[in-house]
Short mmCIF file of C-alpha atoms in Angstrom, two decimals:
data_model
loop_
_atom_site.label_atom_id
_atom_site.label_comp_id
_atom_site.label_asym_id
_atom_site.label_seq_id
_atom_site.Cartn_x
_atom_site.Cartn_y
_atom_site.Cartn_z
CA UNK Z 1 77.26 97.66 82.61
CA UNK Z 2 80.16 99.97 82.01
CA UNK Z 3 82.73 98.07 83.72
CA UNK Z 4 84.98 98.82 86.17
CA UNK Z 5 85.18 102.85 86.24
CA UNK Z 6 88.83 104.57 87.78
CA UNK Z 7 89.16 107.98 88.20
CA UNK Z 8 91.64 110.25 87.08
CA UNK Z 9 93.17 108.61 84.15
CA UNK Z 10 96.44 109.96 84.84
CA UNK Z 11 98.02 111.83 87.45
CA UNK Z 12 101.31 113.89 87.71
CA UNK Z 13 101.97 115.54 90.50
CA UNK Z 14 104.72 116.21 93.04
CA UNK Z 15 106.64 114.89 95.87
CA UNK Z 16 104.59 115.32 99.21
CA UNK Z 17 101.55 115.62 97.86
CA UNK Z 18 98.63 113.52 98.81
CA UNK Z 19 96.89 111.54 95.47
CA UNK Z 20 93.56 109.74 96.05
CA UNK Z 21 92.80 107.18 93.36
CA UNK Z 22 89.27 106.51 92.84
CA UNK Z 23 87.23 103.11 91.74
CA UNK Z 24 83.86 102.43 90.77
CA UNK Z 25 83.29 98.49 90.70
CA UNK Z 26 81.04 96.60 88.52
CA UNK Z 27 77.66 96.63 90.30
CA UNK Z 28 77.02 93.95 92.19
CA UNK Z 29 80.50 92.43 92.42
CA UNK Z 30 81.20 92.11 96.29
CA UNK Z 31 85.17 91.57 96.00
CA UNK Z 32 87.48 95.04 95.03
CA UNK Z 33 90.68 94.39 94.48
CA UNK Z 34 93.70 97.30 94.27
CA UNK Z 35 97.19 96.22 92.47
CA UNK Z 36 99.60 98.27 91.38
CA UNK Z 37 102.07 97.30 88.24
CA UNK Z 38 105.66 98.38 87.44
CA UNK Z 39 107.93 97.31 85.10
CA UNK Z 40 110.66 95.84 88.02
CA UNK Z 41 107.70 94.29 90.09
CA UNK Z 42 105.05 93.16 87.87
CA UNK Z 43 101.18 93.49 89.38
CA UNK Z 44 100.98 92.94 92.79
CA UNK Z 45 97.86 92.66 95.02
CA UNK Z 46 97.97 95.88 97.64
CA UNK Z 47 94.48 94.99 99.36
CA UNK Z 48 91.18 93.38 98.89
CA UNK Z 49 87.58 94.32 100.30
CA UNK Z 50 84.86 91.81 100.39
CA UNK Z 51 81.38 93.70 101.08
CA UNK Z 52 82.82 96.63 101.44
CA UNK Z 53 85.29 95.36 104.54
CA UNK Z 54 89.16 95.39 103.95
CA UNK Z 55 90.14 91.59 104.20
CA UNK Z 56 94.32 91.44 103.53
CA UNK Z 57 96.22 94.71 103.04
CA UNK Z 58 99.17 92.65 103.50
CA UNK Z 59 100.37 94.60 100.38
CA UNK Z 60 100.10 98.04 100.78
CA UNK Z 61 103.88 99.03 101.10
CA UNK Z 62 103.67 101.57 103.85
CA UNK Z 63 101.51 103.76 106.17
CA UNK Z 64 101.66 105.90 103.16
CA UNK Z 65 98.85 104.09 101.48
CA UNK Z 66 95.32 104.12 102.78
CA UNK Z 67 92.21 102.19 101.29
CA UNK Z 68 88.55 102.87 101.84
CA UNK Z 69 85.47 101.37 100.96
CA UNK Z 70 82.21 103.48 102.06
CA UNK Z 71 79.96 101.40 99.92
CA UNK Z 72 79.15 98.87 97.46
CA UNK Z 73 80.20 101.29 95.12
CA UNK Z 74 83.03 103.30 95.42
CA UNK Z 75 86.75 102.83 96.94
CA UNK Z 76 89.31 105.16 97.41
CA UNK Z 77 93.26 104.15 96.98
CA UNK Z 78 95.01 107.48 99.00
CA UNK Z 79 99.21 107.78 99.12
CA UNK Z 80 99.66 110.53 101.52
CA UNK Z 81 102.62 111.99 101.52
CA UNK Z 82 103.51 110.59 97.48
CA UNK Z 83 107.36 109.55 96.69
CA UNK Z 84 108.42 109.14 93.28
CA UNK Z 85 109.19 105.60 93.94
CA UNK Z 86 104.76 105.34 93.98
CA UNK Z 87 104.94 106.36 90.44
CA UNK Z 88 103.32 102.97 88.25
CA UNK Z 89 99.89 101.88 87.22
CA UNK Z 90 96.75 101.48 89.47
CA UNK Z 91 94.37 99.12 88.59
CA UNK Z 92 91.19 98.34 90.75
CA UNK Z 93 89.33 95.07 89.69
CA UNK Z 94 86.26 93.33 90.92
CA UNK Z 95 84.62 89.96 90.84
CA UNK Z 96 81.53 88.25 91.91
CA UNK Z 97 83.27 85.12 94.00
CA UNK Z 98 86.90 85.23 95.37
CA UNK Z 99 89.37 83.61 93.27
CA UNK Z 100 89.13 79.87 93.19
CA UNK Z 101 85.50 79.64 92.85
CA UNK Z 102 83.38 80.11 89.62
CA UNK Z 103 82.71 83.29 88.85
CA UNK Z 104 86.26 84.09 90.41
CA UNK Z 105 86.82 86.34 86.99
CA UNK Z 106 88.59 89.31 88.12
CA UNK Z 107 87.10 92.51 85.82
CA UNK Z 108 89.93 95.20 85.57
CA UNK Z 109 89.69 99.20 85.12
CA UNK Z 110 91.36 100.88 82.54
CA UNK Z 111 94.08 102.31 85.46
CA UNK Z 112 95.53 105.30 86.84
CA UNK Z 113 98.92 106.25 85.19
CA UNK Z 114 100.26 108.23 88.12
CA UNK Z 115 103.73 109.84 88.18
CA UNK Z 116 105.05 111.49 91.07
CA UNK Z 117 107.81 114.18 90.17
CA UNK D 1 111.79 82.34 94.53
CA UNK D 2 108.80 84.16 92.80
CA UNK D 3 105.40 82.11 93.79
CA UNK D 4 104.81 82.70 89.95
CA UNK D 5 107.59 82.26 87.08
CA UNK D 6 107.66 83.36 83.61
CA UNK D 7 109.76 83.60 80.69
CA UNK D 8 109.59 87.35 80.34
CA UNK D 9 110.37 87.05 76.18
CA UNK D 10 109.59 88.44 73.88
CA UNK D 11 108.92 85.77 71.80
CA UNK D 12 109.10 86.96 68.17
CA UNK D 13 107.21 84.61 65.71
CA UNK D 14 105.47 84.71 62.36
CA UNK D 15 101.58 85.44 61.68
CA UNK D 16 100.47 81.72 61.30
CA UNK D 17 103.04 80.08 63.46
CA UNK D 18 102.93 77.78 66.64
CA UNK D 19 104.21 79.54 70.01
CA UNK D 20 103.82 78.02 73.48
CA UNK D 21 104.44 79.52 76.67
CA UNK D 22 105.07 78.04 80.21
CA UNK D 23 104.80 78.89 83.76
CA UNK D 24 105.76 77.32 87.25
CA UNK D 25 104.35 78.44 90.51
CA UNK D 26 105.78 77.64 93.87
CA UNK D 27 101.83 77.07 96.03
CA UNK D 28 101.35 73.15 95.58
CA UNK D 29 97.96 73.88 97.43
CA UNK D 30 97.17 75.94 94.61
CA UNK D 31 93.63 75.10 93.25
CA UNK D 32 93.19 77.81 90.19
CA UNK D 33 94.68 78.70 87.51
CA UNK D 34 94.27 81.03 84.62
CA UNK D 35 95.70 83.11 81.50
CA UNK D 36 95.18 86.61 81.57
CA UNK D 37 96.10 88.59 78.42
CA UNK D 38 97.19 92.35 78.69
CA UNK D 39 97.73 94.54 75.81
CA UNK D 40 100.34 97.83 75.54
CA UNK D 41 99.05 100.30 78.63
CA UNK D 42 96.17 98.24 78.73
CA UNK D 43 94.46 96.76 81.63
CA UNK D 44 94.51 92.34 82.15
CA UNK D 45 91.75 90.45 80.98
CA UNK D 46 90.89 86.93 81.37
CA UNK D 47 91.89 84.80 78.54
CA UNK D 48 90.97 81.34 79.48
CA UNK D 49 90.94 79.57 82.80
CA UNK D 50 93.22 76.60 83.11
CA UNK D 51 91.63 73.10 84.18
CA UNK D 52 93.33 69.98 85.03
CA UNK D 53 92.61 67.81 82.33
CA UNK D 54 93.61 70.46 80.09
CA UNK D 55 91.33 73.06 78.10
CA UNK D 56 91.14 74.08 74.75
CA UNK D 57 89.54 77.63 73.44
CA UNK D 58 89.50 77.87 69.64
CA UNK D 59 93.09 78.59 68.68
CA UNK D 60 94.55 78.42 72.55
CA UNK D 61 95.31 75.22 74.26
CA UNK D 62 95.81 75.67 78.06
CA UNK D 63 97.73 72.28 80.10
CA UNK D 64 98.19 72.18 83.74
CA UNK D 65 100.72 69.74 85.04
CA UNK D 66 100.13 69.60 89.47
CA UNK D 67 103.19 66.90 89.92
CA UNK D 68 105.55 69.43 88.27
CA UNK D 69 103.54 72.31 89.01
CA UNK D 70 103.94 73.88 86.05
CA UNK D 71 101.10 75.46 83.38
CA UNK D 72 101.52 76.10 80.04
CA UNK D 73 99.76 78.38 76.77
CA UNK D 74 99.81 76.94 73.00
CA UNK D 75 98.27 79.46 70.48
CA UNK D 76 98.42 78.14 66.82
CA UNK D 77 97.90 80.00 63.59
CA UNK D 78 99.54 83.04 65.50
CA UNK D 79 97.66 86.35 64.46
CA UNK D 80 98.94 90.01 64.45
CA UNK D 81 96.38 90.51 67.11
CA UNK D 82 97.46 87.74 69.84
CA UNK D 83 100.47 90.21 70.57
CA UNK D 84 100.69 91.17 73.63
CA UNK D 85 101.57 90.14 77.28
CA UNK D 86 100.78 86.63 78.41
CA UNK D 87 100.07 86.72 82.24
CA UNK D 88 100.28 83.64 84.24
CA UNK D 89 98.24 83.72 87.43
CA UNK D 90 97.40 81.63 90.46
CA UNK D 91 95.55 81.67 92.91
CA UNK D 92 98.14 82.43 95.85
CA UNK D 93 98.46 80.62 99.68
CA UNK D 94 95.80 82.08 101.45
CA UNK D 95 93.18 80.89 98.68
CA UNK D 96 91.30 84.45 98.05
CA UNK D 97 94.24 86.11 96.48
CA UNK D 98 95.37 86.31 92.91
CA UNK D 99 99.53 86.05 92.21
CA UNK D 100 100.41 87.09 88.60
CA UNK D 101 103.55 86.28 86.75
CA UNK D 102 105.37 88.85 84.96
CA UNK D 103 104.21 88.12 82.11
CA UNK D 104 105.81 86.55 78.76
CA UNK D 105 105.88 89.28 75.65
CA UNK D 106 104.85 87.63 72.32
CA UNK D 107 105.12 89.52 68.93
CA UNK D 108 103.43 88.33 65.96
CA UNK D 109 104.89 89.78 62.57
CA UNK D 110 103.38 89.69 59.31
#
């Protein structure tokens, strides 16, 4: 398996525009996780699917964020209209089990790098 | 109060030296408990889950202490390659949810 898969790599782009932030899990997995990391806040936990259904967005820091999950396979992370306060890493991870159960390993992407000018 | 605390660092040792690293977390219902280990612009991996009587993984010693609800990381015979960030991480009140600590910078210098 090729791991988690994110899509782009890195993103620059400008205030007011909409980004959408793309994750491929590892087949299989039924939990998707989104953080995002900054140096002042660390990794935080936005939201969490399980089968495909969003189970806590308690994270996601504003109606600017959206998260979807079509299918076993793909999720989307949108910001819509971006700030430069968005700009840090975005990592998508997935696991078999939630955490605090075996197989609770959570399997990161490389990331988006996104900076919002 | 942070439901996950770290000594941010960095910790600056010697290849072949002893360096340990600790954590508290705030959840006494907290059941798991894990090192993650993230290199420079890097994503986390797991480096070794944490069990209660304690867990040891070649080089790296994990210890969990519930009363004082505190964790802690031992890795002897540093090597150039163990630096990076040290990630503490718990699994947070509502059970299903990883928290991470900020993480604790070691650098290992020939």
């Amino acid at each position: 398996d090729a791991g988690v898969i994110q899509s782009p790599r890195h993103e620059v782009t400008e205030m007011g525009q909409e980004v959408t932030l793309r994750c491929k899990p590892i087949s299989g997995h039924d939990y998707l996780f989104w953080y995002r990391q900054t140096m002042m806040r660390g990794l935080e936990l936005l939201i969490y699917f399980n089968n495909n259904v969003p189970i806590d967005d308690s994270g996601m820091p504003e109606d600017r964020f959206s998260a979807k999950m079509p299918n076993a396979s793909f999720s989307t992370l949108k910001i819509q209209p971006s700030e430069p306060r968005d700009s840090a890493v975005y990592f998508c991870a997935s696991s078999l089990f939630p955490a605090g159960t075996g197989g609770h390993e959570q399997f990161f992407g490389p990331g988006t790098r996104l900076t919002v000018l | 109060r942070k439901e996950v605390e770290q000594d941010p660092g960095p910790f600056n040792v010697p290849e072949g030296a002893t360096v340990a690293f600790n954590c508290t977390y705030s959840n006494s219902a907290s059941q798991s408990f894990f090192w993650y280990r993230q290199d420079c612009r890097k994503e986390p991996k797991l480096l070794m889950s944490v069990y209660s009587s304690g867990n040891e993984d070649g080089r790296f010693t994990a210890q969990l202490n519930r009363a004082s609800q505190y964790i802690s990381l031992l890795i002897r015979d540093s090597k150039l390659s163990d630096s990076a960030t040290y990630l503490c991480v718990v699994n947070g009140k509502y059970g299903n949810k990883l928290v991470f600590g900020a993480g604790t910078i070691l650098r290992v210098k020939s």
